[in-house]
Amino acid sequence: MEVKARAPGKIILSGEHAVVHGSAAVAASIDLYTHATLKFPTSPVEHDDVLKLQLKDMALEFSWPISRIKLAFSNLGVPFSSKPTTCSSESLKLVAGLVEEQSIPEAKIALATGVSAFLWLYTCIQGFRPATVTITSELPLGSGLGSSASFSVAISAALLAFSDSIKTDLRHPGWLEFEELQLDLVNKWAFEGERIIHGKPSGIDNTISTYGNMIKFKTGNLTRIKSSMPLKMLITNTKVGRNTKALVAGVSERNIRHPDAMSFVFNAVDSISKELANVLQSPALDELSITEREEKLGELMEMNQGLLQCMGVSHASIETVLRTTLKYKLASKLTGAGGGGCVLTLLPTLLSGTIIDKVISELEACGFQCLTVKIGGTGVEFSNGSS
């Protein structure tokens, strides 16, 4: 028996950092996915009584005897997949003990929280069943594209597709969408995984990965946006690591030093996010109106980037991307925390492939990684393993 699930990554179109200070922000899914494959043994052969997690991109495999997991979670009881359960501090210690036994290489120790999230989600939803779970991802890790949320959503979806809580018809080929109530359950379980990985996540990343398309969020309120506008973007990964907490703290400190000026900055970002959401939702009747909307989006992205520079979260590598794309009159902005990470560049519908190739060539010559993506597609999906 086998089931697959895939969950998209995300970008922030507008409002990063300012959202912490009460401004609106807009996020969207991208067509880069984390894939999770769940396979149960079909016959009782030797060594089947084991739970395996294979991280193909990392060339890592972890395994736990089911008896060892039962010993650790002897008080967990029967799996109750319809009721998302928070991992208590006591349970988290037990999970961490199981992960520590795997001797994760020092260079990849950051993966430990993800492995912990997997163990908790698996045991809560499937109980003490032997299986092999394989993970692959098209998302670069730690670059602000929602890789951890995509991981949590894909795992939750695959596990729930083989549970009593979600009835799925795996006879049909190809990728299939969950029903709305099923998505709600996937999202709640994925959020529990994110809590193990991040401590206090906003819930934005797992929500956009679960439902897809776009969302607007402000002071804890999430509003799903339906956009019929086809959007294509170039994501440039500068490969420069950044400290998100330090960058967020830096913006807060600047706000304390210059409260009046920063108030205007945050208010401007709020207006940009609201206008951007309106543009995305407005109907496009012909090619001309699509071009006009793309021009508006480009201007809003450039204004947002200028305000992010005011907040002090840009970086030399980001500025290199901006200069390169500006030569071709393309609008760009950082996405996520800044200080490195990734940069978005809007690729208008009428832009020639030759220009896109030139831009990518110049950016790759700087040592950057370039990914061309479609924005605002479907959320998490599942298949019978043949896709």
Coordinates of C-alpha atoms in Angstrom, one line a residue:
M1 CA 0.0 0.0 0.0
E2 CA 1.4 3.4 -1.0
V3 CA 0.2 7.0 -1.1
K4 CA 2.0 10.2 -2.1
A5 CA 1.3 13.8 -1.2
R6 CA 2.9 17.0 -2.4
A7 CA 2.7 20.4 -0.8
P8 CA 3.9 23.7 -2.3
G9 CA 6.3 26.3 -1.0
K10 CA 5.5 30.0 -0.6
I11 CA 6.7 33.5 -1.2
I12 CA 5.8 36.8 0.5
L13 CA 4.6 39.2 -2.2
S14 CA 4.4 42.2 0.2
G15 CA 4.5 43.1 3.8
E16 CA 7.3 41.1 5.4
H17 CA 8.6 42.7 8.7
A18 CA 5.9 45.4 8.6
V19 CA 3.3 42.7 9.4
V20 CA 4.9 42.3 12.8
H21 CA 4.0 46.0 13.4
G22 CA 0.4 45.8 12.4
S23 CA 0.6 46.1 8.6
A24 CA -1.1 43.8 6.1
A25 CA 1.0 41.3 4.1
V26 CA 0.2 39.0 1.1
A27 CA 1.7 35.5 0.6
A28 CA 1.3 33.1 -2.3
S29 CA 2.0 29.5 -3.1
I30 CA 4.6 28.5 -5.7
D31 CA 4.9 25.4 -7.9
L32 CA 7.9 24.0 -6.1
Y33 CA 6.9 21.1 -3.9
T34 CA 7.9 18.8 -1.1
H35 CA 6.9 15.2 -1.9
A36 CA 6.1 12.7 0.8
T37 CA 5.6 9.0 0.0
L38 CA 4.1 6.7 2.6
K39 CA 4.5 2.9 2.1
F40 CA 3.3 0.2 4.4
P41 CA 4.8 -3.4 4.1
T42 CA 2.6 -5.8 2.1
S43 CA 4.0 -8.9 3.7
P44 CA 5.4 -9.9 7.1
V45 CA 9.1 -10.2 6.2
E46 CA 12.1 -9.8 8.5
H47 CA 12.9 -6.2 9.6
D48 CA 9.4 -5.0 8.7
D49 CA 8.7 -4.0 12.3
V50 CA 10.5 -0.8 11.8
L51 CA 9.6 2.8 11.0
K52 CA 11.9 4.4 8.4
L53 CA 12.3 8.0 7.3
Q54 CA 14.3 8.6 4.2
L55 CA 15.5 12.1 3.3
K56 CA 16.6 11.5 -0.3
D57 CA 18.0 14.9 -1.0
M58 CA 20.2 14.7 2.1
A59 CA 21.1 11.0 1.5
L60 CA 20.0 10.3 5.0
E61 CA 17.9 7.5 6.4
F62 CA 16.6 7.1 10.0
S63 CA 14.9 4.0 11.4
W64 CA 13.3 3.1 14.7
P65 CA 12.1 -0.3 15.9
I66 CA 8.4 -0.1 16.5
S67 CA 9.0 -1.6 19.9
R68 CA 11.3 1.4 20.8
I69 CA 8.6 3.9 19.7
K70 CA 6.0 2.0 21.8
L71 CA 8.3 2.2 24.8
A72 CA 8.8 5.9 24.4
F73 CA 5.1 6.6 23.9
S74 CA 3.5 4.0 26.2
N75 CA 1.1 6.6 27.5
L76 CA 0.0 8.0 24.1
G77 CA -2.9 5.5 23.6
V78 CA -4.8 4.8 20.5
P79 CA -4.1 7.1 17.5
F80 CA -6.8 9.8 17.1
S81 CA -6.1 11.3 13.7
S82 CA -9.3 13.5 13.7
K83 CA -8.0 15.5 16.7
P84 CA -4.8 17.4 16.2
T85 CA -2.7 17.1 19.3
T86 CA 0.0 19.5 20.6
C87 CA 3.3 17.9 21.5
S88 CA 3.7 18.7 25.3
S89 CA 7.1 19.6 26.7
E90 CA 7.3 16.2 28.3
S91 CA 6.5 14.4 25.0
L92 CA 8.9 16.6 23.1
K93 CA 11.7 15.3 25.4
L94 CA 10.8 11.8 24.5
V95 CA 10.8 12.6 20.8
A96 CA 14.1 14.3 21.1
G97 CA 15.5 11.2 22.8
L98 CA 14.4 9.1 19.8
V99 CA 16.0 11.6 17.4
E100 CA 19.3 11.8 19.3
E101 CA 19.7 8.0 19.0
Q102 CA 20.0 8.5 15.3
S103 CA 23.3 10.4 15.5
I104 CA 22.5 13.1 12.9
P105 CA 25.7 14.5 11.4
E106 CA 26.8 17.8 13.0
A107 CA 26.6 19.6 9.7
K108 CA 22.9 18.6 9.4
I109 CA 21.9 18.9 13.0
A110 CA 19.3 21.6 12.0
L111 CA 17.2 18.7 10.6
A112 CA 16.6 17.4 14.1
T113 CA 13.5 19.4 14.7
G114 CA 12.0 18.3 11.4
V115 CA 12.7 14.7 12.2
S116 CA 11.1 15.3 15.6
A117 CA 8.0 16.7 13.9
F118 CA 7.8 13.7 11.7
L119 CA 7.9 11.3 14.6
W120 CA 5.2 13.1 16.5
L121 CA 2.9 13.4 13.5
Y122 CA 3.4 9.8 12.4
T123 CA 2.8 8.3 15.9
C124 CA -0.3 10.5 16.6
I125 CA -1.9 9.8 13.2
Q126 CA -0.8 6.2 12.4
G127 CA 0.1 4.8 15.8
F128 CA 2.7 2.0 16.0
R129 CA 2.6 0.7 12.4
P130 CA 5.8 -0.2 10.5
A131 CA 6.2 1.9 7.4
T132 CA 8.7 3.7 5.2
V133 CA 8.3 7.4 4.6
T134 CA 10.4 9.0 1.8
I135 CA 10.8 12.8 1.4
T136 CA 12.1 14.7 -1.6
S137 CA 11.9 18.5 -2.1
E138 CA 12.3 21.0 -4.9
L139 CA 12.7 23.8 -2.3
P140 CA 16.0 25.1 -1.1
L141 CA 16.2 24.8 2.7
G142 CA 16.4 27.8 4.9
S143 CA 15.9 30.3 2.1
G144 CA 12.5 31.7 3.2
L145 CA 10.4 29.7 0.7
G146 CA 8.5 27.7 3.4
S147 CA 10.4 24.5 3.1
S148 CA 9.6 23.4 6.7
A149 CA 5.9 24.1 6.4
S150 CA 5.8 22.3 3.0
F151 CA 7.4 19.3 4.8
S152 CA 4.9 19.3 7.6
V153 CA 1.9 19.7 5.2
A154 CA 3.1 16.9 2.9
I155 CA 3.7 14.5 5.7
S156 CA 0.4 15.3 7.4
A157 CA -1.5 14.8 4.1
A158 CA 0.1 11.5 3.3
L159 CA -0.5 10.1 6.8
L160 CA -4.1 11.3 6.9
A161 CA -4.9 9.9 3.5
F162 CA -4.3 6.5 5.0
S163 CA -6.3 7.2 8.2
D164 CA -9.9 6.8 9.4
S165 CA -10.3 10.6 9.4
I166 CA -10.1 11.2 5.7
K167 CA -11.8 9.0 3.1
T168 CA -9.8 9.2 -0.1
D169 CA -10.4 7.3 -3.4
L170 CA -6.9 6.2 -4.5
R171 CA -8.2 4.3 -7.6
H172 CA -7.9 7.4 -9.8
P173 CA -4.5 8.3 -11.4
G174 CA -2.8 11.7 -11.2
W175 CA -2.8 14.3 -8.4
L176 CA -6.1 14.7 -6.6
E177 CA -7.3 17.5 -4.3
F178 CA -8.6 17.1 -0.8
E179 CA -12.1 18.4 0.2
E180 CA -12.3 21.6 2.2
L181 CA -12.9 20.0 5.6
Q182 CA -10.1 17.5 4.9
L183 CA -7.8 20.5 4.1
D184 CA -8.7 22.0 7.4
L185 CA -7.6 18.9 9.2
V186 CA -4.3 18.7 7.2
N187 CA -3.6 22.3 8.1
K188 CA -4.2 21.8 11.8
W189 CA -1.9 18.8 12.0
A190 CA 0.8 20.6 9.9
F191 CA 0.6 23.5 12.3
E192 CA 1.4 21.1 15.1
G193 CA 4.5 20.0 13.2
E194 CA 5.5 23.6 12.6
R195 CA 5.2 24.2 16.4
I196 CA 7.8 21.5 17.0
I197 CA 10.1 23.0 14.3
H198 CA 9.8 26.7 15.1
G199 CA 8.3 27.0 18.6
K200 CA 5.8 29.8 17.9
P201 CA 5.0 29.8 14.1
S202 CA 2.5 32.3 12.7
G203 CA 0.6 29.6 10.8
I204 CA 0.9 31.5 7.6
D205 CA 3.4 29.2 5.9
N206 CA 1.4 26.0 6.6
T207 CA -1.9 27.7 5.6
I208 CA -0.6 28.8 2.2
S209 CA 1.0 25.4 1.6
T210 CA -2.3 23.6 2.5
Y211 CA -4.8 25.7 0.6
G212 CA -2.6 27.2 -2.1
N213 CA -3.4 30.3 -4.1
M214 CA -2.8 33.4 -2.0
I215 CA -3.7 34.8 1.4
K216 CA -3.7 38.3 3.0
F217 CA -2.9 38.4 6.7
K218 CA -3.0 41.2 9.3
T219 CA -2.8 41.1 13.1
G220 CA -3.6 37.4 13.2
N221 CA -6.4 37.4 10.7
L222 CA -5.9 35.3 7.5
T223 CA -8.0 35.9 4.4
R224 CA -7.8 33.6 1.4
I225 CA -7.5 35.4 -1.9
K226 CA -8.7 33.9 -5.2
S227 CA -6.7 35.3 -8.1
S228 CA -7.4 34.4 -11.7
M229 CA -4.3 36.4 -12.8
P230 CA -1.5 34.1 -14.1
L231 CA 1.7 35.2 -12.5
K232 CA 5.2 34.1 -13.3
M233 CA 8.3 35.0 -11.2
L234 CA 12.0 34.4 -11.1
I235 CA 13.2 33.5 -7.6
T236 CA 16.9 34.2 -7.1
N237 CA 18.4 32.4 -4.2
T238 CA 21.5 34.4 -3.1
K239 CA 22.6 31.5 -1.0
V240 CA 23.5 34.0 1.7
G241 CA 22.3 32.7 5.1
R242 CA 20.6 35.1 7.5
N243 CA 19.5 35.3 11.1
T244 CA 15.7 35.9 11.0
K245 CA 15.4 36.8 14.7
A246 CA 18.2 39.3 14.5
L247 CA 16.7 41.0 11.4
V248 CA 13.3 41.2 13.0
A249 CA 14.9 42.6 16.2
G250 CA 16.8 45.2 14.1
V251 CA 13.6 46.5 12.6
S252 CA 12.0 46.8 16.0
E253 CA 15.1 48.7 17.3
R254 CA 14.9 51.1 14.3
N255 CA 11.3 51.6 15.1
I256 CA 12.2 52.6 18.7
R257 CA 14.8 55.0 17.5
H258 CA 12.6 56.6 14.8
P259 CA 9.0 56.0 15.8
D260 CA 7.4 58.7 13.6
A261 CA 9.4 57.9 10.5
M262 CA 8.9 54.1 10.9
S263 CA 5.1 54.6 11.5
F264 CA 4.9 56.2 8.0
V265 CA 6.9 53.3 6.6
F266 CA 4.6 50.6 8.1
N267 CA 1.5 52.5 7.0
A268 CA 2.8 52.7 3.5
V269 CA 3.5 48.9 3.4
D270 CA 0.0 48.4 4.7
S271 CA -1.4 50.4 1.8
I272 CA 0.8 48.5 -0.7
S273 CA -0.4 45.1 0.5
K274 CA -4.0 46.1 0.3
E275 CA -3.7 47.6 -3.2
L276 CA -1.7 44.5 -4.3
A277 CA -4.5 42.2 -3.1
N278 CA -7.1 44.3 -4.9
V279 CA -5.1 44.1 -8.2
L280 CA -4.7 40.4 -7.9
Q281 CA -8.4 39.9 -7.4
S282 CA -9.6 42.3 -10.1
P283 CA -10.9 40.6 -13.3
A284 CA -8.6 40.6 -16.4
L285 CA -10.8 40.9 -19.5
D286 CA -8.1 41.0 -22.1
E287 CA -4.3 41.0 -22.7
L288 CA -4.1 44.8 -22.3
S289 CA -5.7 44.7 -18.8
I290 CA -3.3 41.9 -17.8
T291 CA -0.3 44.0 -18.9
E292 CA -1.7 47.0 -17.0
R293 CA -2.1 44.9 -13.8
E294 CA 1.4 43.5 -14.2
E295 CA 2.8 47.0 -14.4
K296 CA 0.9 48.0 -11.2
L297 CA 2.2 44.9 -9.4
G298 CA 5.8 45.7 -10.5
E299 CA 5.5 49.3 -9.2
L300 CA 4.1 48.0 -5.9
M301 CA 6.9 45.5 -5.6
E302 CA 9.5 48.2 -6.2
M303 CA 7.9 50.5 -3.6
N304 CA 7.8 47.7 -1.1
Q305 CA 11.5 47.0 -1.7
G306 CA 12.3 50.6 -1.1
L307 CA 10.5 50.5 2.2
L308 CA 12.3 47.3 3.1
Q309 CA 15.6 49.1 2.5
C310 CA 14.3 51.8 4.9
M311 CA 13.8 49.1 7.5
G312 CA 17.5 48.0 7.1
V313 CA 16.9 44.5 5.9
S314 CA 18.5 44.5 2.5
H315 CA 21.9 43.1 1.8
A316 CA 24.7 43.5 -0.8
S317 CA 23.7 40.3 -2.5
I318 CA 20.1 41.5 -2.8
E319 CA 21.2 44.8 -4.2
T320 CA 23.3 42.9 -6.8
V321 CA 20.1 41.1 -7.9
L322 CA 18.2 44.4 -8.0
R323 CA 20.8 46.1 -10.2
T324 CA 20.9 43.2 -12.6
T325 CA 17.2 42.9 -13.1
L326 CA 16.8 46.7 -13.3
K327 CA 19.0 46.8 -16.4
Y328 CA 16.2 44.8 -18.1
K329 CA 13.5 47.1 -16.6
L330 CA 12.2 44.3 -14.4
A331 CA 10.7 44.8 -10.9
S332 CA 12.2 42.9 -8.0
K333 CA 12.0 42.8 -4.2
L334 CA 13.4 40.6 -1.5
T335 CA 11.0 38.0 0.0
G336 CA 11.0 36.8 3.6
A337 CA 13.4 38.0 6.2
G338 CA 16.0 39.7 3.9
G339 CA 19.6 40.0 4.8
G340 CA 20.3 37.5 2.0
G341 CA 17.9 34.7 1.2
C342 CA 15.7 35.1 -1.9
V343 CA 14.7 37.8 -4.3
L344 CA 11.5 37.9 -6.4
T345 CA 11.5 39.3 -10.0
L346 CA 8.2 39.7 -11.8
L347 CA 8.3 38.2 -15.3
P348 CA 5.6 39.9 -17.4
T349 CA 3.5 37.8 -19.8
L350 CA 4.9 39.5 -22.9
L351 CA 8.6 39.2 -21.8
S352 CA 10.6 37.3 -24.3
G353 CA 12.4 34.1 -23.3
T354 CA 15.6 35.5 -24.6
I355 CA 15.5 38.3 -22.0
I356 CA 14.7 35.8 -19.3
D357 CA 17.7 33.7 -20.3
K358 CA 20.0 36.7 -20.3
V359 CA 18.9 37.7 -16.8
I360 CA 19.3 34.2 -15.4
S361 CA 22.8 33.9 -17.1
E362 CA 24.0 37.1 -15.4
L363 CA 22.6 36.1 -12.0
E364 CA 24.1 32.6 -12.1
A365 CA 27.4 34.1 -13.0
C366 CA 27.3 35.8 -9.6
G367 CA 26.9 32.4 -8.0
F368 CA 23.2 32.7 -7.4
Q369 CA 20.6 30.0 -8.0
C370 CA 17.6 30.9 -10.2
L371 CA 14.2 29.2 -10.2
T372 CA 11.3 30.2 -12.5
V373 CA 8.0 29.6 -10.8
K374 CA 4.3 30.1 -11.3
I375 CA 2.5 31.9 -8.5
G376 CA -0.8 31.0 -6.7
G377 CA -1.4 27.5 -7.8
T378 CA -3.2 24.6 -6.0
G379 CA -2.3 23.6 -2.4
V380 CA -1.5 20.1 -1.1
E381 CA -2.6 17.2 -3.2
F382 CA -2.4 13.4 -3.0
S383 CA -2.1 10.4 -5.4
N384 CA -2.0 6.6 -5.3
G385 CA 1.7 6.5 -5.8
S386 CA 1.7 6.1 -9.6
S387 CA 2.1 9.9 -10.2

